[in-house]
Amino acid sequence: MVIPIALPILDESMGGGIPPGKSLLYCIQPGVEGDVFGMQTLYYGLENGYKAVYISTSSSPDYVRERFREFGWELESYEGQLDFVDAYSHFVGLDSNEKYVVDDPDDINNIDSVVIDATKNTSNSIIMCESLSSIMDMCGEIETIAKVNEWTRLSMLYDNTSIYNFTAWHYSDETIKKIRSEVFNSVIRVGGIGERVIFGQYFGVMKADWCEPSRKTFLFRIVRPGGVRVYIPKILVTGPFDAGKTTFVHALSTRAVSVDRFGTTVALDHGHIDHKGLSADIFGTPGQERFDPILKLLGGESMGVFLVVDSMRSNTFARAKDMLKLTKTFGLPCIVIANKQDVPGAAPPERIKIEMALPDDIPVVPVSSKEKTGVVEAFEMLVDNIMRGL
Amino acid sequence: MTDYELGIPDIDDALGGGIRGGTNILVLGPPMSGKDTIINNIIYHGLASKEAAIIVSTEESGEDMLEWFSNSGMSVDAYMNLFGIVDCVSATLGLDVKDTASIRRVSGPMNLTKISVNITNYFNEFWMKRGVRKARLCVNSLSTMLMYTNLQAIFRFLHVHTRRIKTANSIGFYIVEDGVHDAQTMETFKQLFDGIIKVEVEEGHQFMQIIGLTPQPTKWYEFAIDDDNKLNIKRRSDI
């Protein structure tokens, strides 16, 4: 049984998850909160009945439990399934009541013997190392890599899945090369975007030797509680006046706000959706022509578009297509929302597609925003199209 | 061009108005010579000028830091949305305290990964959410960090963050105890910094000098710290 990474996009990209005996390294740029990925995998594994060993190298086990709690993950509920290798407490003079305790955490041989002991006592489990880089800092790069080679080999013998976090400080080129390409079965890179400040975070699979992983890169956010969310910065909802854009934004969003006057949107709709590990901000434009000058502004930096049309009013379809041009989003992944399908006499999606003369890559999805049908399906379809283009 | 005033008029004048953005400064002096007070004064001057400030504290808890400012007549209450403390102390004492908006705890001074994440997150918040483009970082102190991890690891940590200070046009202060570390350690540190604030105590008198930010080191300035922990320059020494 593969262990799901617990982030659908990664699982899909890596053949469903991590097979038993395989190792996964998160290679994390300094300053980026990348260890939450492994925590999420571990907690999901516990929830699904797996046993786990957590090697804490730079925090006390109690501190680790507290960090899991920040995300809404109560480790106490799974105490029988989870053991700690405490390779920290004795370093700072704290006592430890954990099952496995490293007496001398700056001695790699001492860490090694306890980790081997813990690995041999468990099988078909998840073994997670909090920070490989902190062991390296303490015990040396070459010495640590030699031991980790042994640990991954042993994990394979006992069908344990191992996950390592590694902060990619400026180690020697040789170390970085070994870490990225030789020691582990799979490597996921977690990094930050931005020069002056890191304003966005991304991840991507660098290698996985059991499948052909996709080379896509995804943006993510860390949510408390919640964990890792794949993040799509901006999705635009546009369409002619009275097509039902605001209702669509509200039907789709986990939370939403609109600026309207007498029931008509006069500035913008804004919503936010969290769905299956994905998160996105949704911006809706007004539909009246007098707002056309600001449409370009609202469309800026969008990654995908919902074009909402009223299925009852084919005379507005030309205006709908114009709005794609006005928002400068023509060419971005786009889904046409054939809204008001609950009204008798609504044109079916196939007819709308022909009447609008839409290219093959713009699907038309039947939706009733009022009754909230088809909304989530449309979102999943758009996200899929966005991801395919990344 | 000088982007940052230290808020110590004589020293700012000696530096031609202040310090250029993107500068990383080592603050070097013997224990109990007033280094912390000098830097806290400089941090407070930044906050009062609507700049952001981040302190990585390895010796005092976040609450103790805030209390110090409050007891010193330098209340930071009005600037809390611009102030962030990375508290490396509370968890090592086994204190069960939660994070607040301006105090984020890490497990200890050796957890360079989490310290780095918190510094980055504060910079991001001040820059993106508050729209503040000027920020002061203070790491207090590298000497304590060295007690928990080795020089190479700290060098790698500083290599990342001194470069980020440069690209963000911020300023960074890094406190080191003089006379505690060997010559190799001191030389390694010095490679990373653009200048040094040197503090000395002689026969009960406190002096400071800035090296590396002007063509010649500044003169030594005698200073005193008043009951409110405010720093006052008493005279310029001609040596």
CSV table of N, CA and C in Angstrom, one decimal, chain A residues 227-324:
chain,number,residue,atom,x,y,z
A,227,GLY,N,-3.1,23.3,7.2
A,227,GLY,CA,-1.9,22.7,6.6
A,227,GLY,C,-1.6,23.3,5.3
A,228,VAL,N,-1.1,22.5,4.3
A,228,VAL,CA,-0.6,23.0,3.0
A,228,VAL,C,-1.9,23.1,2.1
A,229,ARG,N,-2.0,24.2,1.4
A,229,ARG,CA,-3.1,24.4,0.4
A,229,ARG,C,-2.4,24.9,-0.9
A,230,VAL,N,-2.7,24.1,-1.9
A,230,VAL,CA,-2.3,24.6,-3.2
A,230,VAL,C,-3.0,25.9,-3.5
A,231,TYR,N,-2.3,26.9,-4.0
A,231,TYR,CA,-2.9,28.2,-4.0
A,231,TYR,C,-2.9,28.7,-5.5
A,232,ILE,N,-4.1,29.1,-5.9
A,232,ILE,CA,-4.3,29.7,-7.2
A,232,ILE,C,-4.6,31.2,-6.9
A,233,PRO,N,-3.6,32.1,-7.2
A,233,PRO,CA,-3.8,33.4,-6.7
A,233,PRO,C,-5.1,34.1,-7.1
A,234,LYS,N,-5.5,34.0,-8.3
A,234,LYS,CA,-6.6,34.8,-8.7
A,234,LYS,C,-7.4,34.2,-9.8
A,235,ILE,N,-8.7,34.0,-9.6
A,235,ILE,CA,-9.6,33.5,-10.7
A,235,ILE,C,-10.6,34.6,-10.9
A,236,LEU,N,-10.8,35.0,-12.2
A,236,LEU,CA,-11.7,36.1,-12.5
A,236,LEU,C,-13.0,35.5,-12.9
A,237,VAL,N,-14.1,36.2,-12.5
A,237,VAL,CA,-15.5,35.8,-12.9
A,237,VAL,C,-16.0,37.0,-13.7
A,238,THR,N,-16.3,36.9,-15.0
A,238,THR,CA,-16.8,38.0,-15.7
A,238,THR,C,-18.0,37.5,-16.6
A,239,GLY,N,-18.6,38.5,-17.2
A,239,GLY,CA,-19.8,38.1,-18.0
A,239,GLY,C,-20.7,39.3,-18.1
A,240,PRO,N,-21.7,39.2,-19.0
A,240,PRO,CA,-22.6,40.4,-19.2
A,240,PRO,C,-23.4,40.7,-18.0
A,241,PHE,N,-24.1,41.9,-18.0
A,241,PHE,CA,-24.9,42.3,-17.0
A,241,PHE,C,-26.0,41.3,-16.7
A,242,ASP,N,-26.3,41.0,-15.4
A,242,ASP,CA,-27.4,40.2,-15.0
A,242,ASP,C,-27.3,38.7,-15.4
A,243,ALA,N,-26.0,38.3,-15.7
A,243,ALA,CA,-25.8,36.9,-16.0
A,243,ALA,C,-25.8,36.0,-14.8
A,244,GLY,N,-25.6,36.6,-13.6
A,244,GLY,CA,-25.6,35.9,-12.4
A,244,GLY,C,-24.2,35.7,-11.8
A,245,LYS,N,-23.3,36.6,-12.1
A,245,LYS,CA,-21.9,36.5,-11.7
A,245,LYS,C,-21.8,36.5,-10.1
A,246,THR,N,-22.5,37.4,-9.5
A,246,THR,CA,-22.4,37.6,-8.0
A,246,THR,C,-22.9,36.3,-7.4
A,247,THR,N,-24.1,35.8,-7.9
A,247,THR,CA,-24.6,34.5,-7.3
A,247,THR,C,-23.6,33.4,-7.5
A,248,PHE,N,-23.0,33.4,-8.6
A,248,PHE,CA,-22.0,32.3,-8.9
A,248,PHE,C,-20.8,32.4,-7.9
A,249,VAL,N,-20.3,33.7,-7.7
A,249,VAL,CA,-19.1,33.9,-6.8
A,249,VAL,C,-19.5,33.4,-5.4
A,250,HIS,N,-20.7,33.8,-5.0
A,250,HIS,CA,-21.2,33.4,-3.6
A,250,HIS,C,-21.4,31.9,-3.5
A,251,ALA,N,-21.9,31.3,-4.6
A,251,ALA,CA,-22.2,29.8,-4.6
A,251,ALA,C,-20.9,29.0,-4.5
A,252,LEU,N,-19.8,29.6,-5.1
A,252,LEU,CA,-18.6,28.9,-5.2
A,252,LEU,C,-17.7,29.1,-3.9
A,253,SER,N,-17.9,30.3,-3.3
A,253,SER,CA,-16.9,30.7,-2.2
A,253,SER,C,-17.3,30.1,-0.9
A,254,THR,N,-16.2,29.9,-0.1
A,254,THR,CA,-16.3,29.5,1.3
A,254,THR,C,-16.7,30.8,2.0
A,255,ARG,N,-16.2,31.9,1.6
A,255,ARG,CA,-16.6,33.2,2.1
A,255,ARG,C,-16.5,34.3,1.0
A,256,ALA,N,-17.5,35.2,1.0
A,256,ALA,CA,-17.5,36.2,-0.1
A,256,ALA,C,-18.1,37.5,0.3
A,257,VAL,N,-17.7,38.5,-0.4
A,257,VAL,CA,-18.3,39.8,-0.1
A,257,VAL,C,-18.5,40.5,-1.5
A,258,SER,N,-19.6,41.3,-1.6
A,258,SER,CA,-19.8,42.0,-2.9
A,258,SER,C,-20.1,43.5,-2.6
A,259,VAL,N,-19.7,44.3,-3.5
A,259,VAL,CA,-20.0,45.7,-3.4
A,259,VAL,C,-21.1,46.0,-4.4
A,260,ASP,N,-22.4,46.2,-3.9
A,260,ASP,CA,-23.4,46.4,-4.9
A,260,ASP,C,-24.4,47.5,-4.5
A,261,ARG,N,-25.2,47.9,-5.5
A,261,ARG,CA,-26.2,49.0,-5.3
A,261,ARG,C,-27.4,48.5,-5.9
A,262,PHE,N,-28.5,48.5,-5.2
A,262,PHE,CA,-29.8,48.0,-5.7
A,262,PHE,C,-29.7,46.6,-6.3
A,263,GLY,N,-28.8,45.8,-5.7
A,263,GLY,CA,-28.7,44.4,-6.2
A,263,GLY,C,-27.8,44.2,-7.4
A,264,THR,N,-27.2,45.3,-7.9
A,264,THR,CA,-26.3,45.2,-9.0
A,264,THR,C,-24.9,45.5,-8.6
A,265,THR,N,-23.9,44.6,-9.0
A,265,THR,CA,-22.5,44.9,-8.6
A,265,THR,C,-22.0,46.1,-9.3
A,266,VAL,N,-21.5,47.0,-8.5
A,266,VAL,CA,-20.9,48.2,-9.1
A,266,VAL,C,-19.4,48.4,-8.8
A,267,ALA,N,-18.8,47.5,-8.1
A,267,ALA,CA,-17.4,47.6,-8.0
A,267,ALA,C,-16.8,46.2,-8.3
A,268,LEU,N,-16.9,45.3,-7.3
A,268,LEU,CA,-16.4,43.9,-7.6
A,268,LEU,C,-17.0,43.0,-6.5
A,269,ASP,N,-17.0,41.7,-6.9
A,269,ASP,CA,-17.3,40.7,-6.0
A,269,ASP,C,-16.0,40.0,-5.6
A,270,HIS,N,-15.8,39.7,-4.3
A,270,HIS,CA,-14.6,38.9,-3.9
A,270,HIS,C,-15.0,37.7,-3.1
A,271,GLY,N,-14.4,36.6,-3.5
A,271,GLY,CA,-14.7,35.4,-2.7
A,271,GLY,C,-13.4,34.6,-2.5
A,272,HIS,N,-13.5,33.6,-1.6
A,272,HIS,CA,-12.3,32.8,-1.4
A,272,HIS,C,-12.8,31.3,-1.3
A,273,ILE,N,-12.2,30.4,-1.9
A,273,ILE,CA,-12.6,29.0,-1.8
A,273,ILE,C,-11.5,28.1,-1.4
A,274,ASP,N,-11.8,27.2,-0.5
A,274,ASP,CA,-10.9,26.1,0.0
A,274,ASP,C,-11.6,24.8,-0.4
A,275,HIS,N,-11.0,24.1,-1.3
A,275,HIS,CA,-11.6,22.8,-1.7
A,275,HIS,C,-10.6,21.8,-2.1
A,276,LYS,N,-10.7,20.6,-1.5
A,276,LYS,CA,-9.8,19.5,-1.7
A,276,LYS,C,-8.3,19.9,-1.8
A,277,GLY,N,-7.9,20.6,-0.7
A,277,GLY,CA,-6.4,21.0,-0.7
A,277,GLY,C,-6.1,22.1,-1.6
A,278,LEU,N,-7.1,22.7,-2.2
A,278,LEU,CA,-6.8,23.9,-3.1
A,278,LEU,C,-7.4,25.1,-2.5
A,279,SER,N,-6.7,26.2,-2.8
A,279,SER,CA,-7.3,27.5,-2.3
A,279,SER,C,-7.2,28.5,-3.4
A,280,ALA,N,-8.2,29.4,-3.5
A,280,ALA,CA,-8.1,30.4,-4.6
A,280,ALA,C,-8.9,31.6,-4.2
A,281,ASP,N,-8.5,32.8,-4.7
A,281,ASP,CA,-9.2,34.0,-4.5
A,281,ASP,C,-10.0,34.2,-5.8
A,282,ILE,N,-11.2,34.6,-5.6
A,282,ILE,CA,-12.1,34.8,-6.8
A,282,ILE,C,-12.5,36.3,-6.9
A,283,PHE,N,-12.4,36.9,-8.0
A,283,PHE,CA,-12.8,38.3,-8.2
A,283,PHE,C,-13.8,38.3,-9.3
A,284,GLY,N,-14.9,39.0,-9.0
A,284,GLY,CA,-16.0,39.1,-10.0
A,284,GLY,C,-16.0,40.6,-10.5
A,285,THR,N,-16.2,40.7,-11.8
A,285,THR,CA,-16.3,42.1,-12.4
A,285,THR,C,-17.8,42.5,-12.5
A,286,PRO,N,-18.0,43.8,-12.6
A,286,PRO,CA,-19.4,44.3,-13.0
A,286,PRO,C,-19.6,44.0,-14.4
A,287,GLY,N,-20.9,44.0,-14.9
A,287,GLY,CA,-21.2,43.6,-16.3
A,287,GLY,C,-21.6,44.7,-17.1
A,288,GLN,N,-22.0,45.9,-16.5
A,288,GLN,CA,-22.5,47.0,-17.4
A,288,GLN,C,-21.3,47.6,-18.1
A,289,GLU,N,-21.7,48.1,-19.3
A,289,GLU,CA,-20.6,48.7,-20.2
A,289,GLU,C,-19.9,49.9,-19.6
A,290,ARG,N,-20.7,50.6,-18.7
A,290,ARG,CA,-20.0,51.8,-18.2
A,290,ARG,C,-18.8,51.5,-17.3
A,291,PHE,N,-18.7,50.2,-16.9
A,291,PHE,CA,-17.5,49.8,-16.1
A,291,PHE,C,-16.4,49.3,-17.0
A,292,ASP,N,-16.6,49.2,-18.3
A,292,ASP,CA,-15.6,48.6,-19.1
A,292,ASP,C,-14.1,49.2,-18.9
A,293,PRO,N,-14.0,50.5,-18.6
A,293,PRO,CA,-12.6,51.0,-18.5
A,293,PRO,C,-11.8,50.3,-17.3
A,294,ILE,N,-12.5,49.8,-16.3
A,294,ILE,CA,-11.8,49.2,-15.2
A,294,ILE,C,-11.6,47.7,-15.3
A,295,LEU,N,-12.2,47.1,-16.4
A,295,LEU,CA,-12.2,45.6,-16.5
A,295,LEU,C,-10.7,45.1,-16.6
A,296,LYS,N,-9.9,45.9,-17.4
A,296,LYS,CA,-8.5,45.4,-17.6
A,296,LYS,C,-7.8,45.3,-16.3
A,297,LEU,N,-8.1,46.3,-15.4
A,297,LEU,CA,-7.5,46.4,-14.1
A,297,LEU,C,-7.8,45.2,-13.3
A,298,LEU,N,-9.1,44.9,-13.3
A,298,LEU,CA,-9.6,43.7,-12.5
A,298,LEU,C,-9.1,42.4,-13.0
A,299,GLY,N,-8.8,42.3,-14.3
A,299,GLY,CA,-8.4,41.1,-14.9
A,299,GLY,C,-6.9,40.8,-14.7
A,300,GLY,N,-6.2,41.8,-14.3
A,300,GLY,CA,-4.7,41.7,-14.2
A,300,GLY,C,-4.3,40.6,-13.2
A,301,GLU,N,-3.3,39.8,-13.6
A,301,GLU,CA,-2.7,38.7,-12.8
A,301,GLU,C,-3.6,37.5,-12.6
A,302,SER,N,-4.7,37.5,-13.3
A,302,SER,CA,-5.6,36.3,-13.2
A,302,SER,C,-4.9,35.1,-13.7
A,303,MET,N,-5.3,33.9,-13.2
A,303,MET,CA,-4.7,32.7,-13.7
A,303,MET,C,-5.7,31.9,-14.5
A,304,GLY,N,-7.0,32.2,-14.4
A,304,GLY,CA,-8.1,31.5,-15.1
A,304,GLY,C,-9.3,32.3,-15.0
A,305,VAL,N,-10.3,32.0,-15.9
A,305,VAL,CA,-11.5,32.9,-16.0
A,305,VAL,C,-12.7,32.0,-16.1
A,306,PHE,N,-13.8,32.4,-15.3
A,306,PHE,CA,-15.1,31.9,-15.5
A,306,PHE,C,-15.9,33.0,-16.3
A,307,LEU,N,-16.4,32.6,-17.5
A,307,LEU,CA,-17.2,33.5,-18.2
A,307,LEU,C,-18.7,33.1,-18.0
A,308,VAL,N,-19.4,33.9,-17.3
A,308,VAL,CA,-20.8,33.5,-16.9
A,308,VAL,C,-21.8,34.1,-17.9
A,309,VAL,N,-22.6,33.2,-18.5
A,309,VAL,CA,-23.6,33.7,-19.4
A,309,VAL,C,-25.0,33.2,-18.9
A,310,ASP,N,-26.0,34.0,-19.2
A,310,ASP,CA,-27.4,33.7,-18.9
A,310,ASP,C,-27.9,32.8,-20.0
A,311,SER,N,-28.2,31.5,-19.7
A,311,SER,CA,-28.5,30.5,-20.7
A,311,SER,C,-29.9,30.9,-21.4
A,312,MET,N,-30.6,31.8,-20.9
A,312,MET,CA,-31.9,32.2,-21.5
A,312,MET,C,-31.7,33.4,-22.5
A,313,ARG,N,-30.5,34.0,-22.5
A,313,ARG,CA,-30.4,35.2,-23.3
A,313,ARG,C,-29.3,35.2,-24.3
A,314,SER,N,-29.5,34.5,-25.4
A,314,SER,CA,-28.5,34.3,-26.4
A,314,SER,C,-28.0,35.7,-27.0
A,315,ASN,N,-28.9,36.7,-26.9
A,315,ASN,CA,-28.5,38.0,-27.4
A,315,ASN,C,-27.3,38.7,-26.6
A,316,THR,N,-27.0,38.1,-25.5
A,316,THR,CA,-25.9,38.7,-24.7
A,316,THR,C,-24.5,37.9,-24.9
A,317,PHE,N,-24.6,36.9,-25.8
A,317,PHE,CA,-23.4,36.0,-25.9
A,317,PHE,C,-22.2,36.8,-26.6
A,318,ALA,N,-22.6,37.7,-27.5
A,318,ALA,CA,-21.5,38.5,-28.2
A,318,ALA,C,-20.8,39.4,-27.2
A,319,ARG,N,-21.6,40.0,-26.3
A,319,ARG,CA,-21.1,40.9,-25.3
A,319,ARG,C,-20.2,40.0,-24.3
A,320,ALA,N,-20.6,38.8,-24.1
A,320,ALA,CA,-19.8,37.9,-23.2
A,320,ALA,C,-18.4,37.7,-23.8
A,321,LYS,N,-18.3,37.4,-25.0
A,321,LYS,CA,-17.0,37.2,-25.7
A,321,LYS,C,-16.2,38.5,-25.7
A,322,ASP,N,-16.9,39.6,-25.9
A,322,ASP,CA,-16.1,40.9,-25.8
A,322,ASP,C,-15.5,41.1,-24.4
A,323,MET,N,-16.2,40.6,-23.4
A,323,MET,CA,-15.7,40.9,-22.0
A,323,MET,C,-14.4,40.1,-21.8
A,324,LEU,N,-14.2,39.0,-22.4
A,324,LEU,CA,-12.9,38.3,-22.3
A,324,LEU,C,-11.8,39.1,-22.8
